Amino acid sequence: MVATVTMPPARLSLSEPSDEALLLKYRDSGDTDAFEMLVHRYEKPLFNYLLRYLHNATFAEDVFQATFLRLHEKCRLFTEDRRFRPWLYSIATHLAVDALRAEGRHPAVSLDREQVAAEDDISSLLNTLRSHVPSPLENLETDERAKWIRREVDALPEQLRVILLLGYFQGLKFQEVAEILQLPLGTVKSRLHKALVTLHAAWRRNHAEVSSRQT
Amino acid sequence: MQDKLLGYLLGALEIDETLLVEQSLAQDAEARSQLEILRLALSPLETVRCDVEAPAGLAIRTCQCIREVHLKRET
């Protein structure tokens, strides 16, 4: 598989119709070309989001298809004042949670209702980083480093991981993440900080372990 | 300001907020220093940020599937 960094399809050239315009066209006229353009536009970014969320390509493909089927069924509910991308990712996220639950793989906590401990330590990230020059993974080979980072991201509490997937890996705006997860904007920001603080603490532990093995 | 700087790095801010952060960065050395620290903090994640290609024909199969479901419901 070819790996590239994908920019989310938010910035379109002026000649391209917006996501919202395409869905409204489909809603109003049943123009399947408009709908199919959306499916193609989101093929790569949405599949990658689901793959990271579900850790299984078959699941990711199934949920991708189910997401657009749901979109097709619910397109009458889409109104001019809504934004397409948060709606799409909201549907996908809920279907992904359902898929994991059906497999008995989903953690017991809900995505949007449970509080994350120490959610208010928004100022701690810079203090944490300042106290330590971040070089904890330098001693690992690239493949090993990537594997280790993926494992640490996967080990984050669900409420932090999903925000990292949407805010960092998908490049969505804070406001969009808040809409998708139905959370206050401040909670989205603080959870993203918390995710980074948690990852940084893990990187420091890793650094200490590697250093102690080498001495 | 930290959340704005992080949002700026991620491209997660709205346009008006982005402009405000850019103004701060132009005038405030401390803000630039904080931005650099945050950029370093995010750098390990860059290793795993690459996207893979979607399975071949996923979008086409999805469109086909929806057409079939739609037709089935209409008949």
mmCIF file of C-alpha atoms in Angstrom:
data_model
loop_
_atom_site.group_PDB
_atom_site.id
_atom_site.type_symbol
_atom_site.label_atom_id
_atom_site.label_comp_id
_atom_site.label_asym_id
_atom_site.label_seq_id
_atom_site.Cartn_x
_atom_site.Cartn_y
_atom_site.Cartn_z
ATOM 1 C CA MET A 1 0.000 0.000 0.000
ATOM 2 C CA VAL A 2 1.247 3.494 -0.789
ATOM 3 C CA ALA A 3 1.417 5.785 2.218
ATOM 4 C CA THR A 4 1.027 9.532 1.892
ATOM 5 C CA VAL A 5 -0.053 12.365 4.101
ATOM 6 C CA THR A 6 -3.531 13.317 2.961
ATOM 7 C CA MET A 7 -4.860 16.778 3.420
ATOM 8 C CA PRO A 8 -8.518 16.610 4.307
ATOM 9 C CA PRO A 9 -10.702 17.733 1.419
ATOM 10 C CA ALA A 10 -11.681 20.974 3.091
ATOM 11 C CA ARG A 11 -9.927 23.415 0.831
ATOM 12 C CA LEU A 12 -11.282 23.127 -2.670
ATOM 13 C CA SER A 13 -10.522 25.235 -5.677
ATOM 14 C CA LEU A 14 -13.172 27.781 -6.534
ATOM 15 C CA SER A 15 -14.306 25.767 -9.528
ATOM 16 C CA GLU A 16 -15.128 22.709 -7.430
ATOM 17 C CA PRO A 17 -18.510 22.524 -5.749
ATOM 18 C CA SER A 18 -18.433 22.416 -1.947
ATOM 19 C CA ASP A 19 -19.465 19.285 -0.083
ATOM 20 C CA GLU A 20 -22.575 21.063 1.098
ATOM 21 C CA ALA A 21 -23.536 22.108 -2.434
ATOM 22 C CA LEU A 22 -23.166 18.519 -3.644
ATOM 23 C CA LEU A 23 -25.288 17.047 -0.894
ATOM 24 C CA LEU A 24 -27.973 19.693 -1.283
ATOM 25 C CA LYS A 25 -28.025 19.001 -5.011
ATOM 26 C CA TYR A 26 -28.468 15.304 -4.313
ATOM 27 C CA ARG A 27 -31.129 16.000 -1.711
ATOM 28 C CA ASP A 28 -33.117 18.256 -4.020
ATOM 29 C CA SER A 29 -32.684 16.599 -7.416
ATOM 30 C CA GLY A 30 -31.459 13.075 -6.706
ATOM 31 C CA ASP A 31 -28.404 13.780 -8.861
ATOM 32 C CA THR A 32 -26.351 10.630 -8.232
ATOM 33 C CA ASP A 33 -23.235 12.170 -9.792
ATOM 34 C CA ALA A 34 -23.218 14.740 -6.986
ATOM 35 C CA PHE A 35 -23.495 12.031 -4.335
ATOM 36 C CA GLU A 36 -20.862 9.859 -5.964
ATOM 37 C CA MET A 37 -18.485 12.793 -6.119
ATOM 38 C CA LEU A 38 -18.742 13.018 -2.339
ATOM 39 C CA VAL A 39 -18.052 9.300 -1.942
ATOM 40 C CA HIS A 40 -14.924 9.599 -4.081
ATOM 41 C CA ARG A 41 -13.821 12.783 -2.354
ATOM 42 C CA TYR A 42 -13.891 11.131 1.065
ATOM 43 C CA GLU A 43 -12.749 7.658 0.018
ATOM 44 C CA LYS A 44 -9.208 8.014 1.307
ATOM 45 C CA PRO A 45 -9.582 10.295 4.349
ATOM 46 C CA LEU A 46 -12.652 8.594 5.778
ATOM 47 C CA PHE A 47 -11.264 5.104 5.163
ATOM 48 C CA ASN A 48 -8.047 6.085 6.967
ATOM 49 C CA TYR A 49 -9.983 7.515 9.900
ATOM 50 C CA LEU A 50 -11.990 4.306 10.210
ATOM 51 C CA LEU A 51 -8.921 2.136 9.811
ATOM 52 C CA ARG A 52 -7.179 3.981 12.641
ATOM 53 C CA TYR A 53 -10.297 3.820 14.764
ATOM 54 C CA LEU A 54 -11.151 0.187 14.134
ATOM 55 C CA HIS A 55 -7.701 -1.349 13.458
ATOM 56 C CA ASN A 56 -9.235 -3.625 10.863
ATOM 57 C CA ALA A 57 -9.455 -2.956 7.116
ATOM 58 C CA THR A 58 -12.537 -5.116 6.566
ATOM 59 C CA PHE A 59 -14.393 -3.381 9.388
ATOM 60 C CA ALA A 60 -13.261 -0.004 8.072
ATOM 61 C CA GLU A 61 -14.568 -0.825 4.606
ATOM 62 C CA ASP A 62 -17.914 -2.059 5.966
ATOM 63 C CA VAL A 63 -18.391 1.041 8.102
ATOM 64 C CA PHE A 64 -17.340 3.285 5.207
ATOM 65 C CA GLN A 65 -20.112 1.792 3.059
ATOM 66 C CA ALA A 66 -22.626 1.923 5.906
ATOM 67 C CA THR A 67 -21.783 5.581 6.501
ATOM 68 C CA PHE A 68 -22.613 6.598 2.941
ATOM 69 C CA LEU A 69 -25.697 4.416 2.908
ATOM 70 C CA ARG A 70 -26.870 6.220 6.062
ATOM 71 C CA LEU A 71 -26.015 9.540 4.447
ATOM 72 C CA HIS A 72 -28.094 8.609 1.430
ATOM 73 C CA GLU A 73 -31.014 7.621 3.665
ATOM 74 C CA LYS A 74 -30.812 10.733 5.849
ATOM 75 C CA CYS A 75 -29.930 13.357 3.259
ATOM 76 C CA ARG A 76 -33.385 14.942 3.592
ATOM 77 C CA LEU A 77 -32.368 15.942 7.135
ATOM 78 C CA PHE A 78 -29.415 17.936 5.838
ATOM 79 C CA THR A 79 -30.177 21.647 5.847
ATOM 80 C CA GLU A 80 -28.460 24.671 4.332
ATOM 81 C CA ASP A 81 -27.108 25.848 7.679
ATOM 82 C CA ARG A 82 -25.209 22.628 8.415
ATOM 83 C CA ARG A 83 -21.653 21.673 7.545
ATOM 84 C CA PHE A 84 -21.162 18.423 5.692
ATOM 85 C CA ARG A 85 -17.864 17.182 7.068
ATOM 86 C CA PRO A 86 -18.807 17.103 10.790
ATOM 87 C CA TRP A 87 -22.079 15.388 9.874
ATOM 88 C CA LEU A 88 -20.271 12.716 7.844
ATOM 89 C CA TYR A 89 -17.695 12.020 10.548
ATOM 90 C CA SER A 90 -20.368 12.004 13.205
ATOM 91 C CA ILE A 91 -22.291 9.296 11.348
ATOM 92 C CA ALA A 92 -19.072 7.346 10.726
ATOM 93 C CA THR A 93 -17.970 7.586 14.353
ATOM 94 C CA HIS A 94 -21.307 6.364 15.691
ATOM 95 C CA LEU A 95 -21.378 3.473 13.227
ATOM 96 C CA ALA A 96 -17.783 2.592 14.151
ATOM 97 C CA VAL A 97 -18.704 2.541 17.837
ATOM 98 C CA ASP A 98 -21.678 0.292 17.032
ATOM 99 C CA ALA A 99 -19.423 -2.033 15.017
ATOM 100 C CA LEU A 100 -16.973 -2.341 17.889
ATOM 101 C CA ARG A 101 -19.770 -2.954 20.364
ATOM 102 C CA ALA A 102 -21.188 -5.674 18.126
ATOM 103 C CA GLU A 103 -17.767 -7.317 18.208
ATOM 104 C CA GLY A 104 -17.501 -6.844 21.952
ATOM 105 C CA ARG A 105 -14.387 -4.759 21.433
ATOM 106 C CA HIS A 106 -15.606 -1.379 22.549
ATOM 107 C CA PRO A 107 -14.442 0.029 25.883
ATOM 108 C CA ALA A 108 -17.154 0.420 28.461
ATOM 109 C CA VAL A 109 -17.034 4.226 28.556
ATOM 110 C CA SER A 110 -19.014 6.369 26.167
ATOM 111 C CA LEU A 111 -17.281 8.792 23.820
ATOM 112 C CA ASP A 112 -19.060 11.930 24.776
ATOM 113 C CA ARG A 113 -20.557 11.572 28.195
ATOM 114 C CA GLU A 114 -17.766 10.475 30.524
ATOM 115 C CA GLN A 115 -15.337 12.907 32.005
ATOM 116 C CA VAL A 116 -11.648 12.391 31.522
ATOM 117 C CA ALA A 117 -9.607 12.769 34.669
ATOM 118 C CA ALA A 118 -7.492 15.914 34.946
ATOM 119 C CA GLU A 119 -9.301 17.490 32.028
ATOM 120 C CA ASP A 120 -8.488 20.951 33.240
ATOM 121 C CA ASP A 121 -4.711 20.708 33.045
ATOM 122 C CA ILE A 122 -4.611 22.722 29.856
ATOM 123 C CA SER A 123 -1.560 24.647 31.028
ATOM 124 C CA SER A 124 0.462 21.581 31.839
ATOM 125 C CA LEU A 125 1.540 20.706 28.307
ATOM 126 C CA LEU A 126 4.068 23.466 27.848
ATOM 127 C CA ASN A 127 5.349 23.083 31.404
ATOM 128 C CA THR A 128 5.822 19.380 30.836
ATOM 129 C CA LEU A 129 7.573 19.936 27.545
ATOM 130 C CA ARG A 130 9.774 22.721 28.859
ATOM 131 C CA SER A 131 11.098 20.461 31.587
ATOM 132 C CA HIS A 132 12.361 17.958 29.080
ATOM 133 C CA VAL A 133 13.939 18.316 25.668
ATOM 134 C CA PRO A 134 11.869 15.926 23.554
ATOM 135 C CA SER A 135 14.209 13.382 22.062
ATOM 136 C CA PRO A 136 12.912 10.168 23.596
ATOM 137 C CA LEU A 137 12.513 8.107 20.458
ATOM 138 C CA GLU A 138 15.740 8.902 18.692
ATOM 139 C CA ASN A 139 17.327 5.617 19.608
ATOM 140 C CA LEU A 140 14.662 3.530 17.915
ATOM 141 C CA GLU A 141 14.700 2.435 14.280
ATOM 142 C CA THR A 142 12.023 4.101 12.142
ATOM 143 C CA ASP A 143 9.779 1.028 11.903
ATOM 144 C CA GLU A 144 10.136 0.272 15.566
ATOM 145 C CA ARG A 145 9.409 3.896 16.407
ATOM 146 C CA ALA A 146 6.263 3.945 14.270
ATOM 147 C CA LYS A 147 5.043 0.714 15.849
ATOM 148 C CA TRP A 148 5.719 2.062 19.312
ATOM 149 C CA ILE A 149 3.917 5.350 18.622
ATOM 150 C CA ARG A 150 0.885 3.568 17.186
ATOM 151 C CA ARG A 151 0.727 1.386 20.276
ATOM 152 C CA GLU A 152 0.863 4.396 22.579
ATOM 153 C CA VAL A 153 -1.846 6.228 20.597
ATOM 154 C CA ASP A 154 -4.005 3.106 20.751
ATOM 155 C CA ALA A 155 -3.446 2.886 24.484
ATOM 156 C CA LEU A 156 -4.939 6.336 25.093
ATOM 157 C CA PRO A 157 -8.347 6.465 26.786
ATOM 158 C CA GLU A 158 -11.068 6.355 24.132
ATOM 159 C CA GLN A 159 -12.170 9.967 24.689
ATOM 160 C CA LEU A 160 -8.636 11.204 24.092
ATOM 161 C CA ARG A 161 -7.833 8.866 21.213
ATOM 162 C CA VAL A 162 -10.851 9.822 19.131
ATOM 163 C CA ILE A 163 -10.025 13.507 19.511
ATOM 164 C CA LEU A 164 -6.439 12.874 18.436
ATOM 165 C CA LEU A 165 -7.670 10.903 15.410
ATOM 166 C CA LEU A 166 -10.055 13.662 14.345
ATOM 167 C CA GLY A 167 -8.027 16.725 15.343
ATOM 168 C CA TYR A 168 -4.549 15.560 14.417
ATOM 169 C CA PHE A 169 -4.737 12.715 11.913
ATOM 170 C CA GLN A 170 -7.820 13.945 10.037
ATOM 171 C CA GLY A 171 -6.906 17.589 10.377
ATOM 172 C CA LEU A 172 -10.422 18.661 11.321
ATOM 173 C CA LYS A 173 -11.053 22.003 12.941
ATOM 174 C CA PHE A 174 -11.700 22.144 16.703
ATOM 175 C CA GLN A 175 -15.217 23.358 16.007
ATOM 176 C CA GLU A 176 -15.866 20.410 13.697
ATOM 177 C CA VAL A 177 -14.560 17.927 16.277
ATOM 178 C CA ALA A 178 -16.851 19.521 18.860
ATOM 179 C CA GLU A 179 -19.821 19.100 16.512
ATOM 180 C CA ILE A 180 -18.944 15.495 15.675
ATOM 181 C CA LEU A 181 -18.615 14.422 19.302
ATOM 182 C CA GLN A 182 -21.241 16.847 20.628
ATOM 183 C CA LEU A 183 -18.793 18.268 23.126
ATOM 184 C CA PRO A 184 -18.102 21.838 24.231
ATOM 185 C CA LEU A 185 -15.247 23.449 22.318
ATOM 186 C CA GLY A 186 -13.198 23.868 25.498
ATOM 187 C CA THR A 187 -13.467 20.155 26.237
ATOM 188 C CA VAL A 188 -12.142 19.289 22.785
ATOM 189 C CA LYS A 189 -9.136 21.542 23.278
ATOM 190 C CA SER A 190 -8.391 20.323 26.780
ATOM 191 C CA ARG A 191 -8.690 16.676 25.758
ATOM 192 C CA LEU A 192 -6.296 17.203 22.882
ATOM 193 C CA HIS A 193 -3.830 18.761 25.307
ATOM 194 C CA LYS A 194 -4.370 15.887 27.678
ATOM 195 C CA ALA A 195 -3.708 13.388 24.876
ATOM 196 C CA LEU A 196 -0.419 15.096 24.056
ATOM 197 C CA VAL A 197 0.623 15.305 27.711
ATOM 198 C CA THR A 198 -0.136 11.595 28.093
ATOM 199 C CA LEU A 199 1.819 10.681 24.972
ATOM 200 C CA HIS A 200 4.708 12.867 25.999
ATOM 201 C CA ALA A 201 4.841 11.198 29.416
ATOM 202 C CA ALA A 202 4.971 7.817 27.658
ATOM 203 C CA TRP A 203 7.781 9.050 25.406
ATOM 204 C CA ARG A 204 9.731 10.196 28.425
ATOM 205 C CA ARG A 205 9.261 6.810 30.101
ATOM 206 C CA ASN A 206 10.445 5.152 26.902
ATOM 207 C CA HIS A 207 13.472 7.405 26.798
ATOM 208 C CA ALA A 208 14.343 6.597 30.403
ATOM 209 C CA GLU A 209 13.999 2.859 29.756
ATOM 210 C CA VAL A 210 16.126 2.962 26.612
ATOM 211 C CA SER A 211 18.756 5.058 28.378
ATOM 212 C CA SER A 212 18.907 2.712 31.361
ATOM 213 C CA ARG A 213 19.338 -0.295 29.044
ATOM 214 C CA GLN A 214 22.239 1.434 27.330
ATOM 215 C CA THR A 215 24.124 2.304 30.515
ATOM 216 C CA MET B 1 -2.942 31.107 24.075
ATOM 217 C CA GLN B 2 -1.579 27.544 24.230
ATOM 218 C CA ASP B 3 -4.730 26.017 22.837
ATOM 219 C CA LYS B 4 -4.702 28.553 20.027
ATOM 220 C CA LEU B 5 -1.064 27.781 19.229
ATOM 221 C CA LEU B 6 -1.781 24.071 19.175
ATOM 222 C CA GLY B 7 -4.831 24.670 17.020
ATOM 223 C CA TYR B 8 -2.718 26.821 14.728
ATOM 224 C CA LEU B 9 -0.135 24.065 14.316
ATOM 225 C CA LEU B 10 -2.857 21.540 13.529
ATOM 226 C CA GLY B 11 -4.762 23.851 11.200
ATOM 227 C CA ALA B 12 -7.700 23.437 13.575
ATOM 228 C CA LEU B 13 -8.581 27.116 13.982
ATOM 229 C CA GLU B 14 -11.138 29.121 12.082
ATOM 230 C CA ILE B 15 -9.765 31.787 9.721
ATOM 231 C CA ASP B 16 -10.257 34.736 12.093
ATOM 232 C CA GLU B 17 -8.495 32.902 14.930
ATOM 233 C CA THR B 18 -5.641 31.937 12.604
ATOM 234 C CA LEU B 19 -5.098 35.577 11.699
ATOM 235 C CA LEU B 20 -5.010 36.568 15.368
ATOM 236 C CA VAL B 21 -2.415 33.898 16.148
ATOM 237 C CA GLU B 22 -0.278 35.034 13.221
ATOM 238 C CA GLN B 23 -0.394 38.583 14.552
ATOM 239 C CA SER B 24 0.711 37.363 17.992
ATOM 240 C CA LEU B 25 3.519 35.316 16.516
ATOM 241 C CA ALA B 26 4.788 38.299 14.569
ATOM 242 C CA GLN B 27 4.943 40.432 17.718
ATOM 243 C CA ASP B 28 5.697 38.024 20.535
ATOM 244 C CA ALA B 29 8.934 36.052 20.831
ATOM 245 C CA GLU B 30 7.535 34.024 23.736
ATOM 246 C CA ALA B 31 4.655 32.871 21.543
ATOM 247 C CA ARG B 32 7.118 31.827 18.839
ATOM 248 C CA SER B 33 9.131 29.896 21.405
ATOM 249 C CA GLN B 34 5.980 28.142 22.678
ATOM 250 C CA LEU B 35 5.017 27.276 19.113
ATOM 251 C CA GLU B 36 8.408 25.667 18.529
ATOM 252 C CA ILE B 37 8.066 23.587 21.700
ATOM 253 C CA LEU B 38 4.636 22.395 20.605
ATOM 254 C CA ARG B 39 5.965 21.594 17.143
ATOM 255 C CA LEU B 40 8.656 19.422 18.740
ATOM 256 C CA ALA B 41 6.071 17.734 20.922
ATOM 257 C CA LEU B 42 4.030 16.771 17.871
ATOM 258 C CA SER B 43 6.993 15.638 15.810
ATOM 259 C CA PRO B 44 6.998 11.977 16.923
ATOM 260 C CA LEU B 45 3.399 11.667 15.731
ATOM 261 C CA GLU B 46 4.469 12.694 12.222
ATOM 262 C CA THR B 47 6.034 9.239 11.912
ATOM 263 C CA VAL B 48 2.593 7.634 11.853
ATOM 264 C CA ARG B 49 0.612 10.379 10.155
ATOM 265 C CA CYS B 50 0.848 8.897 6.661
ATOM 266 C CA ASP B 51 -2.379 7.679 5.141
ATOM 267 C CA VAL B 52 -2.665 4.441 3.222
ATOM 268 C CA GLU B 53 -4.555 4.129 -0.038
ATOM 269 C CA ALA B 54 -8.140 2.977 0.377
ATOM 270 C CA PRO B 55 -8.850 -0.522 -0.974
ATOM 271 C CA ALA B 56 -9.116 -0.395 -4.754
ATOM 272 C CA GLY B 57 -12.629 0.406 -5.921
ATOM 273 C CA LEU B 58 -14.035 1.171 -2.470
ATOM 274 C CA ALA B 59 -15.887 4.277 -3.616
ATOM 275 C CA ILE B 60 -17.208 2.542 -6.733
ATOM 276 C CA ARG B 61 -18.426 -0.466 -4.719
ATOM 277 C CA THR B 62 -20.051 1.859 -2.205
ATOM 278 C CA CYS B 63 -21.929 3.760 -4.914
ATOM 279 C CA GLN B 64 -23.004 0.461 -6.508
ATOM 280 C CA CYS B 65 -24.222 -0.865 -3.165
ATOM 281 C CA ILE B 66 -26.280 2.270 -2.517
ATOM 282 C CA ARG B 67 -27.804 2.141 -6.011
ATOM 283 C CA GLU B 68 -28.819 -1.483 -5.415
ATOM 284 C CA VAL B 69 -30.348 -0.769 -2.013
ATOM 285 C CA HIS B 70 -32.193 2.207 -3.459
ATOM 286 C CA LEU B 71 -33.560 0.181 -6.383
ATOM 287 C CA LYS B 72 -34.593 -2.684 -4.109
ATOM 288 C CA ARG B 73 -36.567 -0.301 -1.905
ATOM 289 C CA GLU B 74 -38.258 1.311 -4.883
ATOM 290 C CA THR B 75 -39.490 -2.003 -6.311
#
